[in-house]
Coordinates of C-alpha atoms and ligand atoms in Angstrom, one line a residue:
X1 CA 0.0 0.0 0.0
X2 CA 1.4 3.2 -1.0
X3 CA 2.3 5.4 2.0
X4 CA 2.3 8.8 -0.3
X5 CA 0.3 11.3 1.2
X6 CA -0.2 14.9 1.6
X7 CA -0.2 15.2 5.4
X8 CA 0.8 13.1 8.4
X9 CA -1.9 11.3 10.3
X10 CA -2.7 12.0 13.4
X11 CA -1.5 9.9 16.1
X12 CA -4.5 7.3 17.1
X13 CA -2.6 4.7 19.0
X14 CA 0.7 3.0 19.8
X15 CA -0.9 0.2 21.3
X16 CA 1.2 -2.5 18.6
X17 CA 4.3 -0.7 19.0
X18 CA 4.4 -1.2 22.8
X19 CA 3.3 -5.2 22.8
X20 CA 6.8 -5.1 19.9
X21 CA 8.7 -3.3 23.0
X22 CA 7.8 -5.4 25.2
X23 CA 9.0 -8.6 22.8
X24 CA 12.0 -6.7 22.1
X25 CA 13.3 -6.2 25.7
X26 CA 13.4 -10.2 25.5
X27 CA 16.2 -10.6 23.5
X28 CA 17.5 -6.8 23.1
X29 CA 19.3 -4.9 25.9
X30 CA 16.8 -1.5 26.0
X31 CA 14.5 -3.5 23.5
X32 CA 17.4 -2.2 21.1
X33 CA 20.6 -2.1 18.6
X34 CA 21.5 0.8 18.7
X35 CA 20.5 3.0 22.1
X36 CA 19.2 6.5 20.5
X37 CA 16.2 4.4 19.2
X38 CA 15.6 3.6 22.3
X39 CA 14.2 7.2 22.7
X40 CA 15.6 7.7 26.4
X41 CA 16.4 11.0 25.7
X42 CA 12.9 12.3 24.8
X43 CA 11.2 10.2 26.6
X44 CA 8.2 7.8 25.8
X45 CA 7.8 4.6 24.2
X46 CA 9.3 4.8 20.6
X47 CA 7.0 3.6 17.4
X48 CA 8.3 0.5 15.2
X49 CA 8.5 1.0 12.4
X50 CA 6.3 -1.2 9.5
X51 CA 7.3 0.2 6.2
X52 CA 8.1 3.6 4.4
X53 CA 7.8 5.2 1.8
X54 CA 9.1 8.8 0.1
X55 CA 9.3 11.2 3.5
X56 CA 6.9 9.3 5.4
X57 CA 7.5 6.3 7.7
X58 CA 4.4 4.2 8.7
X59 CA 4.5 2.9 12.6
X60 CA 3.0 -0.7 13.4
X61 CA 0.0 0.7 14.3
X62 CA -0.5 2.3 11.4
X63 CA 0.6 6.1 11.7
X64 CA 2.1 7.8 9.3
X65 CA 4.6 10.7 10.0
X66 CA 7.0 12.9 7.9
X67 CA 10.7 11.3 8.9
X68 CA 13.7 13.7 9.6
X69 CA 16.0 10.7 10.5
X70 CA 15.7 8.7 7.0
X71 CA 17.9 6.2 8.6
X72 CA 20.4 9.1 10.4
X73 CA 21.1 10.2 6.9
X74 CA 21.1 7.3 4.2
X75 CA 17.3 8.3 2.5
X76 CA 18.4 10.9 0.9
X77 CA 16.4 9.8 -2.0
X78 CA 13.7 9.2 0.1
X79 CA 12.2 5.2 1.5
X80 CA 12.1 2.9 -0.9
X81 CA 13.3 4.9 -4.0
X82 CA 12.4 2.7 -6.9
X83 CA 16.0 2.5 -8.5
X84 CA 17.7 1.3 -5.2
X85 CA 14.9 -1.0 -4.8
X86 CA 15.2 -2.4 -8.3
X87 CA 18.9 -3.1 -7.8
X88 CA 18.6 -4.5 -4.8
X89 CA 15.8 -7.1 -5.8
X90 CA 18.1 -7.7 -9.1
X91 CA 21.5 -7.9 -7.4
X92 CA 20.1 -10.4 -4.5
X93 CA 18.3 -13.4 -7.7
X94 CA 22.2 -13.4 -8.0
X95 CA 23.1 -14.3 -4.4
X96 CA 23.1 -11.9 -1.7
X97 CA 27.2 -12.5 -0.9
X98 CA 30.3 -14.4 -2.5
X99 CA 33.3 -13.4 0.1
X100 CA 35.3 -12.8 -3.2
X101 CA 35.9 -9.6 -5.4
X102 CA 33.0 -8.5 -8.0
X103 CA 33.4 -5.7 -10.3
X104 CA 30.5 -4.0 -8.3
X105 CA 32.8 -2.9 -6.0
X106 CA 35.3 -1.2 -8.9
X107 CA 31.7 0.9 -10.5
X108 CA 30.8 2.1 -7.1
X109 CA 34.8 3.0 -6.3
X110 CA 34.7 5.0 -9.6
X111 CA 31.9 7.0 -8.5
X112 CA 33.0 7.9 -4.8
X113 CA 36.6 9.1 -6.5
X114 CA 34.7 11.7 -9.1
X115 CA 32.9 12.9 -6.2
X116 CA 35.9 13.1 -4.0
X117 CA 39.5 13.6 -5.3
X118 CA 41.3 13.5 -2.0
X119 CA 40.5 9.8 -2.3
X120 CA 43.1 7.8 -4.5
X121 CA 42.7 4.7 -3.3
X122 CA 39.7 3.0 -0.9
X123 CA 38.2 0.5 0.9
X124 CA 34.9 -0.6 1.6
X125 CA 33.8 -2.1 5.3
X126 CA 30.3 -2.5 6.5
X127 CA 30.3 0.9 9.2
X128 CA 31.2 4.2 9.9
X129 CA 33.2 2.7 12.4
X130 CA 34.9 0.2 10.9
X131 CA 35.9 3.1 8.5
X132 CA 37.6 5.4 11.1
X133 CA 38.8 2.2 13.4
X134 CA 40.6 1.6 10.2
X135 CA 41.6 5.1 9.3
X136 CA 43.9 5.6 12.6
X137 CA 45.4 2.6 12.9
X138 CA 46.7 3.5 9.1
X139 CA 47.3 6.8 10.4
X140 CA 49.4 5.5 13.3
X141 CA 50.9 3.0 11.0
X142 CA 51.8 5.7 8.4
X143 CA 53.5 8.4 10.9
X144 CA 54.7 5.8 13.9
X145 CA 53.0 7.8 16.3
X146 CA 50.1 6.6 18.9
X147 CA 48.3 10.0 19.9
X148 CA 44.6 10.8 18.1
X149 CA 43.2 14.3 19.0
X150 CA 39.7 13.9 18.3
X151 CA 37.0 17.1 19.7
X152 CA 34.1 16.6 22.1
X153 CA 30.5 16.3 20.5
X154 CA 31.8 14.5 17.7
X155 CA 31.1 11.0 17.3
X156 CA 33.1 8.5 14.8
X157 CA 31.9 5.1 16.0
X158 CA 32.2 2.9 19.3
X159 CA 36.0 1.9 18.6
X160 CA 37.7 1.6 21.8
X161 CA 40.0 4.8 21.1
X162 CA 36.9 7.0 20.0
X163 CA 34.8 6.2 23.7
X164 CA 36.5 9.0 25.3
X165 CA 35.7 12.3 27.0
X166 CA 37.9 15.2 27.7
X167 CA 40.2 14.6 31.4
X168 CA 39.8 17.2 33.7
X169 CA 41.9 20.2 34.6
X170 CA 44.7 21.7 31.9
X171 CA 45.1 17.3 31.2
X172 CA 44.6 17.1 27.7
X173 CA 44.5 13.5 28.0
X174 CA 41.5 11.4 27.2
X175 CA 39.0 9.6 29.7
X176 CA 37.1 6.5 28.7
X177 CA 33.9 7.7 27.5
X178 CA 32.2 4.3 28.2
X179 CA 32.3 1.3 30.9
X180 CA 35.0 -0.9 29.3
X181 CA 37.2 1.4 27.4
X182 CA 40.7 0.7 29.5
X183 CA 42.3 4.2 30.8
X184 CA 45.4 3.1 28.2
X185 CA 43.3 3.0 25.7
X186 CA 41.3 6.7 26.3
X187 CA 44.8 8.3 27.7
X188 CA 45.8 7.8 23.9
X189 CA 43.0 9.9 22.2
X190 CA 42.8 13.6 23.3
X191 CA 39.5 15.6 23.3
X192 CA 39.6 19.1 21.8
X193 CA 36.8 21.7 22.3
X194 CA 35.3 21.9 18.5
X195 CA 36.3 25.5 16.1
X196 CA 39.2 25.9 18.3
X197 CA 42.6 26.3 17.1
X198 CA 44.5 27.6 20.0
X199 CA 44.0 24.4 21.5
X200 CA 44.7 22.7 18.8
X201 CA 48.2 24.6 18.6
X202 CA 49.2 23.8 22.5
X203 CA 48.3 19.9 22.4
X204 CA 50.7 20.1 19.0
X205 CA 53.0 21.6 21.2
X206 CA 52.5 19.7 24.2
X207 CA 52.8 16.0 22.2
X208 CA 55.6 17.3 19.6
X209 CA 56.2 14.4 17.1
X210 CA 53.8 12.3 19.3
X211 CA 50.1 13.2 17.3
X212 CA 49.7 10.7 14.6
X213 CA 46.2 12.4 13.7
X214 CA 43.2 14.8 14.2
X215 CA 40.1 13.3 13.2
X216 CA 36.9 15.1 13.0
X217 CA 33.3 16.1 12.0
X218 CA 34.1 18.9 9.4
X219 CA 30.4 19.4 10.3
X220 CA 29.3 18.4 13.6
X221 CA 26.1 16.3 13.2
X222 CA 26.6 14.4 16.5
X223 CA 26.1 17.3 19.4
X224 CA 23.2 18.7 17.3
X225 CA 24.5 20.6 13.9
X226 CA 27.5 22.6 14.5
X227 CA 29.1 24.2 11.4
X228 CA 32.8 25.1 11.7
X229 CA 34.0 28.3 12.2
X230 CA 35.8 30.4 9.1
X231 CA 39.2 29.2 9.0
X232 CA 38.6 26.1 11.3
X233 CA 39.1 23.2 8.7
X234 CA 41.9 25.0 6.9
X235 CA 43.7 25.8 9.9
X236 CA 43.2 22.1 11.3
X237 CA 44.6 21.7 8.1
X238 CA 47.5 23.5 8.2
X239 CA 48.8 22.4 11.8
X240 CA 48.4 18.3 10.9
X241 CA 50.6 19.1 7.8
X242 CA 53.2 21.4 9.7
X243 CA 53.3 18.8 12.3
X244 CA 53.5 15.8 9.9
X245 CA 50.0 14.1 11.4
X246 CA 47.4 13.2 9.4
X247 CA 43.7 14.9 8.7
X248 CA 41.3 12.4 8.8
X249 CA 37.9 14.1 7.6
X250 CA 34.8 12.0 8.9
X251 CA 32.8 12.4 6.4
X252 CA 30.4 9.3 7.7
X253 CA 27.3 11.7 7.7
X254 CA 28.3 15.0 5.9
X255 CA 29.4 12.9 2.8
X256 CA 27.6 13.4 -0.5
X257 CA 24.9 15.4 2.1
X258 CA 26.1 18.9 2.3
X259 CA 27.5 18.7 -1.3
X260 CA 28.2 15.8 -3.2
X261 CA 31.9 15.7 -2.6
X262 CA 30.4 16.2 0.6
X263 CA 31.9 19.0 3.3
X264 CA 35.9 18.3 1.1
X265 CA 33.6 20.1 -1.8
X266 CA 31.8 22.6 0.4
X267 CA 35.2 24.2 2.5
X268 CA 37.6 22.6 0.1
X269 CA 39.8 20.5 2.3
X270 CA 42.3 17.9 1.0
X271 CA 42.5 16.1 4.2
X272 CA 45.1 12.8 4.1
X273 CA 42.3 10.4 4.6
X274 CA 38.2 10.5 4.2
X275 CA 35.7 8.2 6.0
X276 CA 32.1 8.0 4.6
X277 CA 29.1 5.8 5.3
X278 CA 25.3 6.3 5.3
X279 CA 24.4 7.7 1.9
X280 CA 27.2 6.2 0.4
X281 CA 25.5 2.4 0.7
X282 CA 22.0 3.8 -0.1
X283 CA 20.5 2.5 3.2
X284 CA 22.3 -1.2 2.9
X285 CA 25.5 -1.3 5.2
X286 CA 28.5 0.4 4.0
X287 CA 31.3 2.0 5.0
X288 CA 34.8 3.6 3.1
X289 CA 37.9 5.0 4.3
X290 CA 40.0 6.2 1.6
X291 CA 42.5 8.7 0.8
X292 CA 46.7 9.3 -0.3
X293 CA 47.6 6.5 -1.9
X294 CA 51.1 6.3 -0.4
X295 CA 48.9 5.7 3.3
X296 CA 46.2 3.3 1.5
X297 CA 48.8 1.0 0.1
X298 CA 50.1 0.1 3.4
X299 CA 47.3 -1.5 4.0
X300 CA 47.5 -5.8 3.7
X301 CA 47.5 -7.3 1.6
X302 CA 50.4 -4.6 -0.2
X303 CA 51.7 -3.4 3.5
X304 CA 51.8 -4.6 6.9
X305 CA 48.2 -3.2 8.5
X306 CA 46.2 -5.2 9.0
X307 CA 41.9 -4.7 8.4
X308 CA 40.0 -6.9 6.4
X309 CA 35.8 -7.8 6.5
X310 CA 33.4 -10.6 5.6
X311 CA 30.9 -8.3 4.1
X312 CA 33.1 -5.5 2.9
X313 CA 32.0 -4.4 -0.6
X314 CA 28.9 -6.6 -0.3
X315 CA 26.9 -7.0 -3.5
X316 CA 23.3 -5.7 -2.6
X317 CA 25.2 -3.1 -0.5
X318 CA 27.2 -1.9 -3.7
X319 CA 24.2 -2.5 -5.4
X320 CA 22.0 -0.1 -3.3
X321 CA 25.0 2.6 -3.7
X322 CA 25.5 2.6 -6.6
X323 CA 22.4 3.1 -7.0
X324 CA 21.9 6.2 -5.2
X325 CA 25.5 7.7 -5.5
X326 CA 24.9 7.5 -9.6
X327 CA 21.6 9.2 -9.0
X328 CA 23.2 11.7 -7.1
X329 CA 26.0 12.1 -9.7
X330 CA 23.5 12.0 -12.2
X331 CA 20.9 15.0 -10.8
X332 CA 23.7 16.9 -9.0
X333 CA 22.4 20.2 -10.4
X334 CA 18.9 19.3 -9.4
X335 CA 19.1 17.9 -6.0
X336 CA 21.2 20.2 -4.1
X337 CA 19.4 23.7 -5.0
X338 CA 16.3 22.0 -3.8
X339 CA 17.5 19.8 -0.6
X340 CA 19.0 23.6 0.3
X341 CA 15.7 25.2 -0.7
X342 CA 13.9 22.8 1.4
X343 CA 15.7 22.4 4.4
X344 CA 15.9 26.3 4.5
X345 CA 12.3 26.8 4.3
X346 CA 11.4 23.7 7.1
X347 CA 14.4 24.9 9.4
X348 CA 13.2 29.1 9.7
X349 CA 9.8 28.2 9.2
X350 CA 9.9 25.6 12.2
X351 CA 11.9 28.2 14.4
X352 CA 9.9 31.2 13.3
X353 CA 7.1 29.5 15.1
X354 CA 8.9 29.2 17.8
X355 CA 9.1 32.8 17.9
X356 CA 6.1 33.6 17.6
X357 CA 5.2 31.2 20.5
X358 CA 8.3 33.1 22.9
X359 CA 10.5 29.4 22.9
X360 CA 14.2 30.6 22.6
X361 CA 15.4 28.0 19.8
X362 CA 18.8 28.4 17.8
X363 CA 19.2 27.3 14.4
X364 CA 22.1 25.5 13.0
X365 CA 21.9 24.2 9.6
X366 CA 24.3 23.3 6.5
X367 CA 22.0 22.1 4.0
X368 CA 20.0 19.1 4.3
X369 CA 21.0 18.5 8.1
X370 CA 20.1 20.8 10.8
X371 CA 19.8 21.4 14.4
X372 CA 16.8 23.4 16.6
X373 CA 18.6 23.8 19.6
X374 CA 16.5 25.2 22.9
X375 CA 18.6 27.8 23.7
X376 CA 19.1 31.4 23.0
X377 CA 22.5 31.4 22.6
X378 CA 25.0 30.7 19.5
X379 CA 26.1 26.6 19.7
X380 CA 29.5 26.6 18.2
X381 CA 30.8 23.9 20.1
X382 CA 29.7 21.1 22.5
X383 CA 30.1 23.5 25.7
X384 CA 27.0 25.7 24.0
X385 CA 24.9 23.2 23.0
X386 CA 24.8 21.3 26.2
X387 CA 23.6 24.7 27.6
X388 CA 20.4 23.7 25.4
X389 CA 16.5 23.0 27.7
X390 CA 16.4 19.2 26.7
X391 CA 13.4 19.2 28.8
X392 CA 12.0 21.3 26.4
X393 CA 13.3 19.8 23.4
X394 CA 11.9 16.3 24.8
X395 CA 8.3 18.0 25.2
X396 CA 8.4 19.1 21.7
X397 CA 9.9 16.1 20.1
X398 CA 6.8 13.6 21.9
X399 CA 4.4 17.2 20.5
X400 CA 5.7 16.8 17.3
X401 CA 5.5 12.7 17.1
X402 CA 2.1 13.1 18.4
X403 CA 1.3 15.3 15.1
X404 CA 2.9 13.0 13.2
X405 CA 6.6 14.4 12.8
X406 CA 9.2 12.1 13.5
X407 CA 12.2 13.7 14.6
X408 CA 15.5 12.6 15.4
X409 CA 14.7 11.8 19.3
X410 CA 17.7 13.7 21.0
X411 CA 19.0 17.4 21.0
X412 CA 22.2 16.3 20.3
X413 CA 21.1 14.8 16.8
X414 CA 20.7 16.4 13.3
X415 CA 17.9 16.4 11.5
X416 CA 17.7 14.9 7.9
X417 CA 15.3 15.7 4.9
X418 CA 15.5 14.3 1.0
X419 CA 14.1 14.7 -2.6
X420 CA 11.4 13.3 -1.2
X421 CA 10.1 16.5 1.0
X422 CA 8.5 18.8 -0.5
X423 CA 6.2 22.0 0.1
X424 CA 3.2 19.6 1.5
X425 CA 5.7 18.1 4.0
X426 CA 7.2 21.7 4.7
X427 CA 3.9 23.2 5.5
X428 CA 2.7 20.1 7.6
X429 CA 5.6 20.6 10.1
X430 CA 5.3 24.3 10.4
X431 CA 1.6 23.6 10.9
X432 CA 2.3 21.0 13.2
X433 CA 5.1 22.7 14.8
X434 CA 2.6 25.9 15.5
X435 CA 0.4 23.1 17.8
X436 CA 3.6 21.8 19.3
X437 CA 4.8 25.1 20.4
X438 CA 1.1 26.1 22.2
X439 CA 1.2 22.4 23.8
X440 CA 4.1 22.1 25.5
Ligands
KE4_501 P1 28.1 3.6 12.2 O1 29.1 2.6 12.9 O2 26.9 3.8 13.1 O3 27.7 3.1 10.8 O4 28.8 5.0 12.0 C1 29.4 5.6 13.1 C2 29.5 7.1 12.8 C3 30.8 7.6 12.4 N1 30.9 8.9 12.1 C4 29.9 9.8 12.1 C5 30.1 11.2 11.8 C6 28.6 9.3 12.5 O5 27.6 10.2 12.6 C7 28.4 8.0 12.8 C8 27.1 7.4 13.3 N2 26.0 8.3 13.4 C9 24.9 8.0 14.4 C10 23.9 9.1 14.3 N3 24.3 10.2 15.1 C11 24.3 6.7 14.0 C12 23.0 6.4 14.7 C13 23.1 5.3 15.8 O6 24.1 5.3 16.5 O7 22.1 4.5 15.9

């Protein structure tokens, strides 16, 4: 049954989605795998999803809503978009897997490098962490040295190394971030604040000929949107190749969203390495870390690191990027003027609304991902955006739901729109949002 519609239905029950909770907390810790769909952060039971299609997602109990996660970035296209679905169902009458090379892998390759040109050589894996797991340890391979600077509110996986959280006092070194994550481990990666360079500079000179790489969000997507500061990237830039560490850009949700060469396009970096994931595999698991080709060919079986995968470069995976990445290569000209047009009109339409109902909200966006945080004041790092009324955001997120607007359940989350929105979904969630504002 085709889920395309004008407008969101209202919420009637979640009465299925609860008794599928209940099953769930059987065999999944939190009912869950992964913990933000767990909704703890917003509180209240979180729908399960049946099916979707376009920009709406249909819950097992029938309600529709406009989605602003689209899988944390990958529908771009929108659900089911009929030429990732076709290759999909084609690819799989072939076998879903082989554990040897197909040239799939090489079509899909070809397309990532004309979109980025930093990346002469790649490989595929089936995460966004797999992809920066595997970045650092080439990075550490490549320079010898063990240090990773990384900068709170970003995110780039649950690797060991990555779990941290700044130490306290003037110790730049890192804490674990998570039960299980030895102090050995954490004391290795150290946590910057976000846009600054200053601090960037003393841990260089601090650690001289000890940093083997600075890693990072070159737009923040996992402390709410944060867009970096003018001069940020190029300086970060400029101190990793002074001090002979690498840049590894995480591109895992940025890539082929904020341009299609992704944020390397949109600032023009030409960091040593490049993760991406999400869009890239069209919604089927994929990661790729790629870059130099002097660092990618030490990788085995050519040099002595070691990474390797069962599924890497699977064939419905390939199948459903290459799918989407060609499309994307294909309509460049088309789909970024109106994923910009649209996000711009649901972002200031959403917060004007806020306005007029007296919530202080402060809008980060860089093109089809965005941030409403609840607070009046500029979020240019972490520091400012944990300043942000989650209360409030949690009252307005369950409002919203309840209108049917699914948004992505945390204020430390961006939101995500595709092709598939358009000025009916736009208007819906300002209407909606106008409700919200006067409910909570
Ligand atoms: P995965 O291992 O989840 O595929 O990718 C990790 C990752 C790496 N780098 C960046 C910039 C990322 O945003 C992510 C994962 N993003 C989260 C959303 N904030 C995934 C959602 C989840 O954890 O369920």
């Amino acid at each position: 049954m085709s889920t395309k519609t004008t407008n969101p239905s209202p919420v009637r029950s979640h009465t299925r989605s609860q008794e599928l909770q209940q099953r769930a907390e059987r065999f999944f810790p939190g009912g869950v795998n992964s913990p933000v769909r767990a909704f703890r952060a917003v509180g209240g039971a979180p729908p399960f999803v049946e099916r979707a299609e376009g920009a709406y997602v249909v819950d097992a109990d029938g309600n529709r809503y406009i989605d602003y996660v689209g899988s944390w970035g990958p529908m771009i296209l929108g659900h089911a978009f009929p030429p990732v679905v076709e290759a999909i169902e084609r690819t799989a009458r072939n076998s879903a897997s082989f554990g040897a090379s197909t040239a799939s892998e090489a079509e899909l390759a070809d397309r990532i490098i004309q979109c980025y040109p930093a990346i002469e050589k790649m490989r595929f894996v089936s995460s966004g962490t797999e992809a920066t797991m595997s970045a650092i340890r080439l990075a550490r391979a490549a320079t010898g040295r063990k240090i990773i600077i990384k900068f709170e509110g970003c995110y780039h996986g649950h690797a060991d190394g990555l779990l941290v959280k700044a130490g306290s006092g003037v110790a730049t070194f890192g804490i674990p971030g998570s039960a299980g994550v030895p102090e050995e481990i954490a004391g290795l990666t150290h946590p910057l604040p976000y846009n600054d360079l200053a601090e960037l500079e003393a841990a260089f000179d601090a650690h001289p000929d000890e940093i083997a790489a600075v890693i990072l969000e070159p737009v923040v997507g996992n402390a709410g949107c944060i867009a970096p500061a003018a001069g940020f990237l190029s300086g970060v830039r400029e101190l990793t190749r002074r001090e002979g560490a690498l840049m590894i850009v995480d591109e895992v949700m940025t890539g082929f969203r904020v341009a299609l060469g992704g944020a390397c396009e949109l600032y023009s970096i030409d960091p040593d390495l490049v993760t991406l994931g999400k869009i890239v595999g069209g919604g089927l698991p994929v990661g790729v870390f790629g870059g130099k080709q002097r660092y990618m060919d030490m990788l085995a079986p050519l040099g002595p690191v070691y990474q390797a995968g069962t599924l890497s470069g699977n064939p419905l995976a390939m199948a459903a990027g290459l799918a989407t990445v060609g499309y994307l290569l294909e309509h460049e000209g088309e789909v970024y003027p109106t994923l910009e047009k649209t996000a711009k009109a649901v972002a200031e339409g959403v917060a004007a609304e806020g306005e007029k109902a007296g919530v202080a909200l402060t809008t980060n966006r860089v093109g089809a991902m965005w941030t409403w945080f609840f607070t009046d004041e500029p979020v240019r790092n972490y520091e400012d955006a944990a300043k942000s009324d989650t209360a409030a955001f949690g009252r307005f997120h369950r409002a919203m739901l309840d209108r049917g607007v699914w948004l992505p359940p945390s204020q430390f989350e961006a939101a995500f729109l595709g092709t598939a929105h358009g000025e009916a979904e736009v208007q819906a969630t300002i209407d909606a949002a106008r409700e919200a504002f006067r409910a909570t």
